[in-house]
Amino acid sequence: MDLQDKKYRIMIIDDNPSLLELVSDILEDEYEISSFTSGEDALAQIHEIKPHIVLLDIMMPGLDGYEVCRRIRKDEELNDIKVLFLSAKASLNDRLMGYEVKGDDYLIKPFEYAELQAKVNVHIRLVKEEEQRKEFEESLRTSEEKYRSLIENSPDIIIHADKKGHILFLNRPIKNLQGNEETSNIFDSIPSEFADEVKSRINVVFENGEISSYEFKVRNSDGSDSWFSTRVGPIKENNQVVGVTLIRRDITELKKAEEELRRHKDDLEDLVVERTKDLKKTNDHLMKEINEKQEARKNLEKNEEKYRSILENIEEGYYELDMEGNLKFMNDSLAKILDTTKDELLEKKFRLLEEKVDIEKLEKTLNYVAKSGKSSPVMKWEVPSPSGLQKYLESSISLINDGQTNTGFRGIIRDVTERLAHEKSLEGLFTHAVG
């Protein structure tokens, strides 16, 4: 309900029936009024009525107004109610007692009708402001939980740090170079030969907000090497850079594949020349693709826009569906992977995907995730691209739960065409070499 249209509730407690009728006549056009001649009767129904304001007499038989106020304040469900004392007790001590028992205001009888109405209106405005604040805080909490869940479940290590490398936030612990304890400074997890470069890149981010990427190698305790790529971008407050975000990805397997490809290229180079010109052309073409992709990556890194949200920085396509399978959110990468636009996907409410994949398989997967609460196994899709070539995708789906009910699904779609092409090219090289 719109707060502007909401009719607020006022409870009047006074042992004088004439005063109850008078105050009700003054306020009933704007508010819902309930009247009681004793504190006991009012407290018996206050949970059901849930008034926003209580107008409370002090001198009453049985429970006096001070005691009624004390009991209201002791009840957590009633603690937000505004309590305004209406009393003929006009001394300073009487008024101070009213505030001591945590009353919100004090009006001395006899009072002017306009003053009563003005005080009630002021406190109703305060009630409205508190309701708006709570709604805003709940909205912020929901949004924060949503994106925190995404960050914490990301396969990448996401770090927020200050200019000196002190870690302010990270989604999973990282260890020092010795691998024997967790570290609170990013430079403890970076080899010394790369430290100056990383510091330089962080300084550039603080100076002009420029996003950059770098790669580094770490020697593991077992003697093996691990490779990581890291993207560095700004964290801004009031348009000022106050920290950096580092998104670190393990690219060890990719590096192994590249190294293996280079090693076999050297071993097979003479054989390629002797055996077939076609094989040489294939190898040259493969190297050309690798060089073009490396050059394209460098150009992309140089021209990439300034810091965006973490979702827009990941390469995978990310989307969210409601429980009926309608698209509610997506990043730019998803539209790119599916060779379409965000506007078209949103307009078709994700029905565009039905034209590209096995919809029966997708529906079974959604039903499995909804019933089991578990993430789906990795699904593989083969879809045509605008060029006429086949594109290969991998996808996984998990459930979105707000803590009480299932509200939808979230999914990741990866384009693995390039990886499969590399594997196929390597397999071809071995086949020709052996043959």
Coordinates of C-alpha atoms in Angstrom, one line a residue:
M1 CA 0.0 0.0 0.0
D2 CA 1.2 3.5 -0.8
L3 CA 2.1 5.3 2.5
Q4 CA 0.3 8.4 1.2
D5 CA -3.0 6.5 1.0
K6 CA -2.6 4.5 4.3
K7 CA -5.0 5.4 7.1
Y8 CA -3.1 5.4 10.4
R9 CA -4.5 4.1 13.7
I10 CA -4.8 6.0 16.9
M11 CA -5.7 4.5 20.3
I12 CA -7.2 6.9 23.0
I13 CA -7.0 5.8 26.6
D14 CA -8.8 8.0 29.2
D15 CA -11.3 7.3 32.0
N16 CA -13.3 10.3 31.0
P17 CA -15.9 9.2 28.3
S18 CA -16.6 12.9 27.3
L19 CA -12.9 13.5 26.6
L20 CA -12.8 10.2 24.6
E21 CA -15.7 11.4 22.4
L22 CA -14.2 14.9 22.0
V23 CA -10.8 13.7 20.9
S24 CA -12.3 11.1 18.6
D25 CA -14.4 13.8 16.9
I26 CA -11.3 15.9 16.3
L27 CA -9.2 13.1 14.7
E28 CA -11.6 10.6 13.2
D29 CA -11.8 12.2 9.7
E30 CA -8.1 11.5 9.2
Y31 CA -7.4 8.5 11.3
E32 CA -8.8 5.2 12.5
I33 CA -9.8 5.7 16.2
S34 CA -10.2 3.1 19.0
S35 CA -11.2 4.3 22.5
F36 CA -10.7 2.7 25.9
T37 CA -11.6 3.9 29.4
S38 CA -8.9 1.8 31.2
G39 CA -5.3 0.8 30.6
E40 CA -6.1 -2.9 31.3
D41 CA -8.7 -3.0 28.5
A42 CA -6.5 -1.2 26.1
L43 CA -3.5 -3.4 26.7
A44 CA -5.7 -6.5 26.2
Q45 CA -6.4 -5.4 22.6
I46 CA -3.4 -3.4 21.6
H47 CA -1.6 -6.3 19.8
E48 CA -4.7 -6.8 17.7
I49 CA -5.3 -3.2 16.9
K50 CA -1.6 -2.3 16.5
P51 CA -2.0 1.5 16.8
H52 CA 0.6 3.9 15.4
I53 CA -0.1 6.5 18.2
V54 CA -1.5 6.1 21.7
L55 CA -3.0 9.2 23.4
L56 CA -2.7 8.3 27.1
D57 CA -4.3 9.9 30.2
I58 CA -2.1 9.6 33.4
M59 CA -4.6 9.6 36.3
M60 CA -6.8 6.6 35.8
P61 CA -8.2 3.9 38.1
G62 CA -6.2 0.7 38.1
L63 CA -3.1 1.0 35.9
D64 CA -2.1 4.7 35.5
G65 CA -0.7 6.1 32.3
Y66 CA 2.9 5.8 33.4
E67 CA 2.5 2.1 34.0
V68 CA 0.7 1.6 30.7
C69 CA 3.6 3.3 28.9
R70 CA 6.1 1.2 30.8
R71 CA 4.4 -2.0 29.6
I72 CA 4.2 -0.8 26.0
R73 CA 7.9 -0.1 26.0
K74 CA 8.8 -3.5 27.5
D75 CA 7.0 -5.3 24.6
E76 CA 9.3 -5.5 21.6
E77 CA 6.2 -5.8 19.3
L78 CA 4.9 -2.5 20.6
N79 CA 8.1 -0.6 21.0
D80 CA 7.6 1.5 17.8
I81 CA 4.3 3.0 19.0
K82 CA 4.3 6.7 19.6
V83 CA 3.0 7.6 23.1
L84 CA 1.5 11.1 23.7
F85 CA 0.4 11.8 27.3
L86 CA -2.8 13.9 27.7
S87 CA -3.0 15.0 31.4
A88 CA -4.1 17.7 33.7
K89 CA -0.9 17.1 35.7
A90 CA 1.1 20.1 34.6
S91 CA 4.1 20.2 36.9
L92 CA 7.6 19.9 35.6
N93 CA 8.1 16.7 37.6
D94 CA 5.0 15.2 36.1
R95 CA 6.2 16.0 32.6
L96 CA 9.7 14.7 33.3
M97 CA 8.2 11.4 34.6
G98 CA 6.3 11.1 31.3
Y99 CA 9.6 11.3 29.4
E100 CA 11.4 9.1 31.9
V101 CA 9.0 6.2 31.1
K102 CA 9.8 6.8 27.4
G103 CA 6.8 8.8 26.4
D104 CA 7.2 10.7 23.1
D105 CA 5.3 13.9 23.9
Y106 CA 3.2 15.5 26.6
L107 CA 0.1 17.7 26.2
I108 CA -1.5 19.5 29.2
K109 CA -5.3 19.5 29.7
P110 CA -7.2 21.6 28.8
F111 CA -5.5 21.8 25.4
E112 CA -6.2 23.6 22.1
Y113 CA -7.8 21.4 19.5
A114 CA -5.3 22.7 16.9
E115 CA -2.3 21.9 19.1
L116 CA -3.5 18.3 19.6
Q117 CA -4.1 17.9 15.9
A118 CA -0.7 19.4 15.1
K119 CA 1.2 17.2 17.5
V120 CA -0.6 14.1 16.2
N121 CA 0.3 15.1 12.6
V122 CA 3.9 15.6 13.5
H123 CA 4.2 12.1 15.1
I124 CA 2.4 10.5 12.2
R125 CA 5.0 12.1 9.9
L126 CA 7.7 10.6 12.0
V127 CA 6.0 7.2 11.8
K128 CA 5.9 7.5 8.0
E129 CA 9.5 8.4 7.8
E130 CA 10.4 5.4 10.0
E131 CA 8.4 3.1 7.7
Q132 CA 10.1 4.5 4.6
R133 CA 13.5 4.1 6.2
K134 CA 12.7 0.5 7.1
E135 CA 11.5 -0.3 3.6
F136 CA 14.6 1.3 2.1
E137 CA 16.9 -0.6 4.5
E138 CA 15.1 -3.9 3.7
S139 CA 15.6 -3.2 0.0
L140 CA 19.3 -2.5 0.5
R141 CA 19.6 -5.7 2.6
T142 CA 18.0 -7.8 -0.1
S143 CA 20.1 -6.2 -2.9
E144 CA 23.3 -6.7 -0.8
E145 CA 22.5 -10.3 -0.1
K146 CA 21.9 -11.0 -3.7
Y147 CA 25.2 -9.6 -5.0
R148 CA 27.1 -10.9 -2.0
S149 CA 25.8 -14.4 -2.8
L150 CA 27.0 -14.0 -6.4
I151 CA 30.4 -12.8 -5.3
E152 CA 30.9 -15.5 -2.7
N153 CA 30.0 -18.2 -5.2
S154 CA 32.1 -16.9 -8.0
P155 CA 34.8 -19.3 -9.2
D156 CA 37.2 -16.3 -9.2
I157 CA 38.9 -14.8 -6.1
I158 CA 37.5 -11.3 -5.7
I159 CA 39.5 -8.9 -3.5
H160 CA 38.9 -5.3 -2.3
A161 CA 42.1 -3.6 -1.1
D162 CA 43.5 -0.2 -0.2
K163 CA 46.5 1.5 -1.8
K164 CA 49.0 -0.4 0.3
G165 CA 47.5 -3.8 -0.5
H166 CA 45.7 -4.3 2.8
I167 CA 42.7 -6.6 2.1
L168 CA 39.4 -5.0 3.0
F169 CA 37.2 -7.8 1.6
L170 CA 37.6 -11.1 -0.2
N171 CA 35.2 -13.8 -1.1
R172 CA 37.5 -16.7 -0.1
P173 CA 40.8 -16.9 1.9
I174 CA 44.1 -16.7 0.0
K175 CA 47.4 -18.0 1.4
N176 CA 50.9 -16.5 1.4
L177 CA 53.6 -17.7 -1.0
Q178 CA 54.7 -20.4 1.4
G179 CA 51.1 -21.7 1.4
N180 CA 51.2 -22.3 5.2
E181 CA 48.9 -19.5 6.4
E182 CA 46.2 -17.1 5.2
T183 CA 47.3 -13.5 4.4
S184 CA 45.8 -10.1 4.9
N185 CA 47.9 -8.3 2.3
I186 CA 47.8 -9.1 -1.4
F187 CA 51.5 -8.6 -1.8
D188 CA 52.2 -11.6 0.5
S189 CA 50.6 -13.8 -2.2
I190 CA 52.5 -12.4 -5.2
P191 CA 56.1 -13.3 -6.1
S192 CA 58.5 -10.4 -5.4
E193 CA 59.4 -10.1 -9.1
F194 CA 55.8 -9.1 -9.9
A195 CA 55.3 -6.9 -6.8
D196 CA 56.5 -3.6 -8.3
E197 CA 54.3 -4.1 -11.4
V198 CA 51.2 -4.8 -9.2
K199 CA 52.0 -1.7 -7.1
S200 CA 52.4 0.4 -10.2
R201 CA 49.0 -0.8 -11.6
I202 CA 47.3 -0.1 -8.3
N203 CA 48.8 3.4 -8.2
V204 CA 47.5 4.0 -11.8
V205 CA 44.0 3.0 -10.7
F206 CA 44.1 5.5 -7.8
E207 CA 45.5 8.2 -10.1
N208 CA 43.1 8.0 -13.0
G209 CA 40.7 5.0 -12.4
E210 CA 42.2 3.0 -15.3
I211 CA 41.4 -0.7 -15.4
S212 CA 44.2 -3.1 -16.3
S213 CA 45.1 -6.8 -16.3
Y214 CA 48.2 -8.8 -15.6
E215 CA 49.4 -12.4 -15.2
F216 CA 51.8 -13.9 -12.7
K217 CA 53.2 -17.3 -11.8
V218 CA 53.5 -18.9 -8.3
R219 CA 55.7 -21.8 -7.3
N220 CA 53.7 -24.3 -5.2
S221 CA 55.1 -26.2 -2.2
D222 CA 55.1 -29.4 -4.3
G223 CA 57.3 -27.7 -6.9
S224 CA 54.6 -27.2 -9.5
D225 CA 53.6 -23.8 -11.0
S226 CA 50.3 -22.1 -10.8
W227 CA 49.4 -19.2 -13.2
F228 CA 46.9 -16.4 -12.4
S229 CA 45.4 -13.6 -14.3
T230 CA 44.2 -10.5 -12.4
R231 CA 42.1 -7.6 -13.4
V232 CA 42.5 -4.4 -11.4
G233 CA 39.7 -1.8 -11.3
P234 CA 38.6 1.1 -9.0
I235 CA 36.2 1.3 -6.1
K236 CA 34.7 4.7 -6.0
E237 CA 32.8 6.8 -3.5
N238 CA 31.5 10.2 -4.4
N239 CA 33.4 9.9 -7.7
Q240 CA 36.7 9.4 -5.8
V241 CA 38.8 6.3 -5.9
V242 CA 38.9 4.8 -2.4
G243 CA 40.2 1.3 -3.1
V244 CA 40.8 -1.3 -5.8
T245 CA 39.0 -4.5 -6.8
L246 CA 41.2 -7.4 -8.0
I247 CA 39.5 -10.3 -9.7
R248 CA 42.0 -13.2 -9.7
R249 CA 41.4 -16.2 -12.0
D250 CA 43.4 -19.5 -12.0
I251 CA 44.6 -19.9 -15.6
T252 CA 47.0 -22.7 -14.9
E253 CA 45.3 -25.2 -17.2
L254 CA 45.1 -22.6 -20.0
K255 CA 48.9 -22.0 -19.6
K256 CA 49.6 -25.7 -19.7
A257 CA 47.6 -26.1 -22.9
E258 CA 49.5 -23.1 -24.5
E259 CA 52.9 -24.5 -23.3
E260 CA 52.1 -27.9 -24.6
L261 CA 51.0 -26.5 -27.9
R262 CA 54.2 -24.5 -28.2
R263 CA 56.3 -27.5 -27.2
H264 CA 54.8 -29.8 -29.8
K265 CA 54.9 -27.1 -32.4
D266 CA 58.7 -27.0 -32.0
D267 CA 58.9 -30.8 -32.1
L268 CA 56.7 -31.1 -35.2
E269 CA 57.9 -28.1 -37.2
D270 CA 60.4 -30.1 -39.4
L271 CA 57.9 -32.9 -39.9
V272 CA 55.2 -30.4 -40.9
V273 CA 57.5 -29.0 -43.6
E274 CA 58.5 -32.4 -44.9
R275 CA 55.1 -34.2 -44.8
T276 CA 52.6 -31.7 -46.1
K277 CA 52.1 -28.1 -47.1
D278 CA 48.5 -28.4 -45.9
L279 CA 49.7 -29.3 -42.4
K280 CA 52.0 -26.3 -42.5
K281 CA 49.1 -24.1 -43.6
T282 CA 47.0 -25.5 -40.8
N283 CA 49.8 -24.8 -38.3
D284 CA 50.3 -21.3 -39.6
H285 CA 46.6 -20.6 -39.5
L286 CA 46.5 -21.9 -35.9
M287 CA 49.4 -19.6 -34.9
K288 CA 47.8 -16.7 -36.7
E289 CA 44.6 -17.2 -34.7
I290 CA 46.6 -17.4 -31.5
N291 CA 48.5 -14.2 -32.4
E292 CA 45.3 -12.4 -33.4
K293 CA 43.6 -13.4 -30.2
Q294 CA 46.5 -12.3 -28.1
E295 CA 46.5 -9.0 -30.0
A296 CA 42.8 -8.7 -29.7
R297 CA 43.1 -9.3 -25.9
K298 CA 45.7 -6.6 -25.6
N299 CA 43.6 -4.1 -27.6
L300 CA 40.6 -5.0 -25.5
E301 CA 42.5 -4.4 -22.3
K302 CA 43.8 -1.0 -23.6
N303 CA 40.4 0.2 -24.7
E304 CA 38.2 -1.4 -22.0
E305 CA 35.7 0.9 -20.3
K306 CA 36.3 2.1 -16.7
Y307 CA 35.1 0.1 -13.8
R308 CA 31.8 -1.6 -14.0
S309 CA 30.0 -4.0 -11.6
I310 CA 31.6 -7.4 -11.1
L311 CA 28.8 -9.0 -13.1
E312 CA 29.6 -7.0 -16.2
N313 CA 33.3 -7.9 -15.9
I314 CA 33.0 -11.6 -16.0
E315 CA 33.2 -13.4 -19.3
E316 CA 30.5 -15.9 -18.6
G317 CA 26.9 -15.2 -19.4
Y318 CA 24.9 -14.7 -16.2
Y319 CA 21.1 -14.7 -15.9
E320 CA 18.2 -15.0 -13.5
L321 CA 14.8 -16.5 -14.1
D322 CA 11.6 -16.5 -12.0
M323 CA 10.0 -19.8 -11.1
E324 CA 8.1 -19.7 -14.4
G325 CA 11.3 -19.4 -16.4
N326 CA 10.9 -15.8 -17.4
L327 CA 14.1 -13.8 -17.7
K328 CA 14.4 -11.2 -14.9
F329 CA 18.1 -10.2 -15.1
M330 CA 21.1 -10.8 -17.4
N331 CA 24.6 -9.3 -18.1
D332 CA 26.0 -8.2 -21.5
S333 CA 28.1 -11.4 -21.8
L334 CA 25.0 -13.5 -22.1
A335 CA 23.6 -11.6 -25.1
K336 CA 27.1 -11.9 -26.7
I337 CA 27.3 -15.6 -26.2
L338 CA 23.8 -16.1 -27.6
D339 CA 24.6 -13.8 -30.6
T340 CA 21.7 -11.5 -29.8
T341 CA 21.0 -8.3 -27.8
K342 CA 19.8 -7.7 -24.2
D343 CA 16.7 -5.9 -25.5
E344 CA 15.8 -8.9 -27.7
L345 CA 16.3 -11.4 -24.8
L346 CA 14.3 -9.2 -22.4
E347 CA 11.5 -8.7 -25.0
K348 CA 11.2 -12.4 -25.7
K349 CA 11.4 -13.2 -21.9
F350 CA 14.1 -15.8 -22.6
R351 CA 12.0 -17.6 -25.2
L352 CA 14.9 -16.9 -27.6
L353 CA 16.8 -19.6 -25.9
E354 CA 14.1 -22.1 -26.9
E355 CA 15.2 -21.6 -30.5
K356 CA 18.8 -22.6 -29.8
V357 CA 18.7 -25.4 -27.3
D358 CA 16.8 -28.6 -26.4
I359 CA 13.9 -27.0 -24.5
E360 CA 12.8 -30.3 -23.1
K361 CA 16.2 -30.8 -21.6
L362 CA 16.1 -27.3 -20.2
E363 CA 12.7 -27.8 -18.6
K364 CA 13.8 -31.1 -17.0
T365 CA 16.9 -29.4 -15.6
L366 CA 14.8 -26.6 -14.1
N367 CA 12.4 -29.1 -12.5
Y368 CA 15.3 -31.1 -11.1
V369 CA 16.9 -28.0 -9.5
A370 CA 13.5 -26.7 -8.2
K371 CA 12.7 -30.1 -6.5
S372 CA 16.1 -31.1 -5.3
G373 CA 17.5 -27.7 -4.3
K374 CA 20.8 -28.7 -5.8
S375 CA 22.8 -27.1 -8.6
S376 CA 22.4 -28.9 -12.0
P377 CA 25.2 -30.9 -13.6
V378 CA 27.0 -29.1 -16.3
M379 CA 24.9 -29.2 -19.5
K380 CA 26.4 -29.0 -23.0
W381 CA 24.7 -27.3 -25.9
E382 CA 25.6 -27.2 -29.6
V383 CA 24.0 -24.2 -31.3
P384 CA 24.5 -22.5 -34.7
S385 CA 26.2 -19.1 -34.9
P386 CA 25.4 -16.3 -37.5
S387 CA 28.5 -17.4 -39.4
G388 CA 27.0 -20.8 -40.0
L389 CA 29.6 -22.6 -37.8
Q390 CA 28.6 -24.5 -34.7
K391 CA 29.1 -22.9 -31.3
Y392 CA 29.6 -25.0 -28.2
L393 CA 28.2 -23.9 -24.8
E394 CA 28.3 -25.2 -21.2
S395 CA 25.7 -24.3 -18.7
S396 CA 24.8 -24.8 -15.1
I397 CA 21.7 -23.7 -13.1
S398 CA 21.1 -23.3 -9.4
L399 CA 18.2 -22.2 -7.2
I400 CA 17.6 -18.7 -5.8
N401 CA 16.2 -18.8 -2.3
D402 CA 15.4 -15.7 -0.2
G403 CA 15.8 -17.7 3.0
Q404 CA 12.2 -18.8 3.1
T405 CA 11.0 -19.7 -0.4
N406 CA 12.4 -20.4 -3.8
T407 CA 12.1 -17.3 -5.9
G408 CA 13.8 -18.3 -9.1
F409 CA 16.9 -19.7 -10.8
R410 CA 20.3 -18.3 -11.6
G411 CA 22.5 -19.7 -14.3
I412 CA 26.0 -19.4 -15.9
I413 CA 26.6 -20.1 -19.6
R414 CA 30.1 -20.4 -21.0
D415 CA 31.3 -20.4 -24.6
V416 CA 33.8 -23.3 -24.8
T417 CA 34.1 -23.3 -28.6
E418 CA 37.6 -22.0 -28.5
R419 CA 38.8 -24.5 -26.0
L420 CA 37.4 -27.4 -28.0
A421 CA 38.9 -26.0 -31.1
H422 CA 42.4 -25.9 -29.4
E423 CA 41.9 -29.5 -28.3
K424 CA 40.9 -30.6 -31.7
S425 CA 43.8 -28.8 -33.3
L426 CA 46.3 -30.5 -30.9
E427 CA 44.7 -33.9 -31.6
G428 CA 45.2 -33.2 -35.3
L429 CA 48.8 -32.4 -34.8
F430 CA 49.5 -35.7 -33.0
T431 CA 47.6 -37.7 -35.6
H432 CA 49.7 -36.3 -38.5
A433 CA 52.9 -36.7 -36.5
V434 CA 52.3 -40.3 -35.7
G435 CA 50.9 -41.0 -39.2

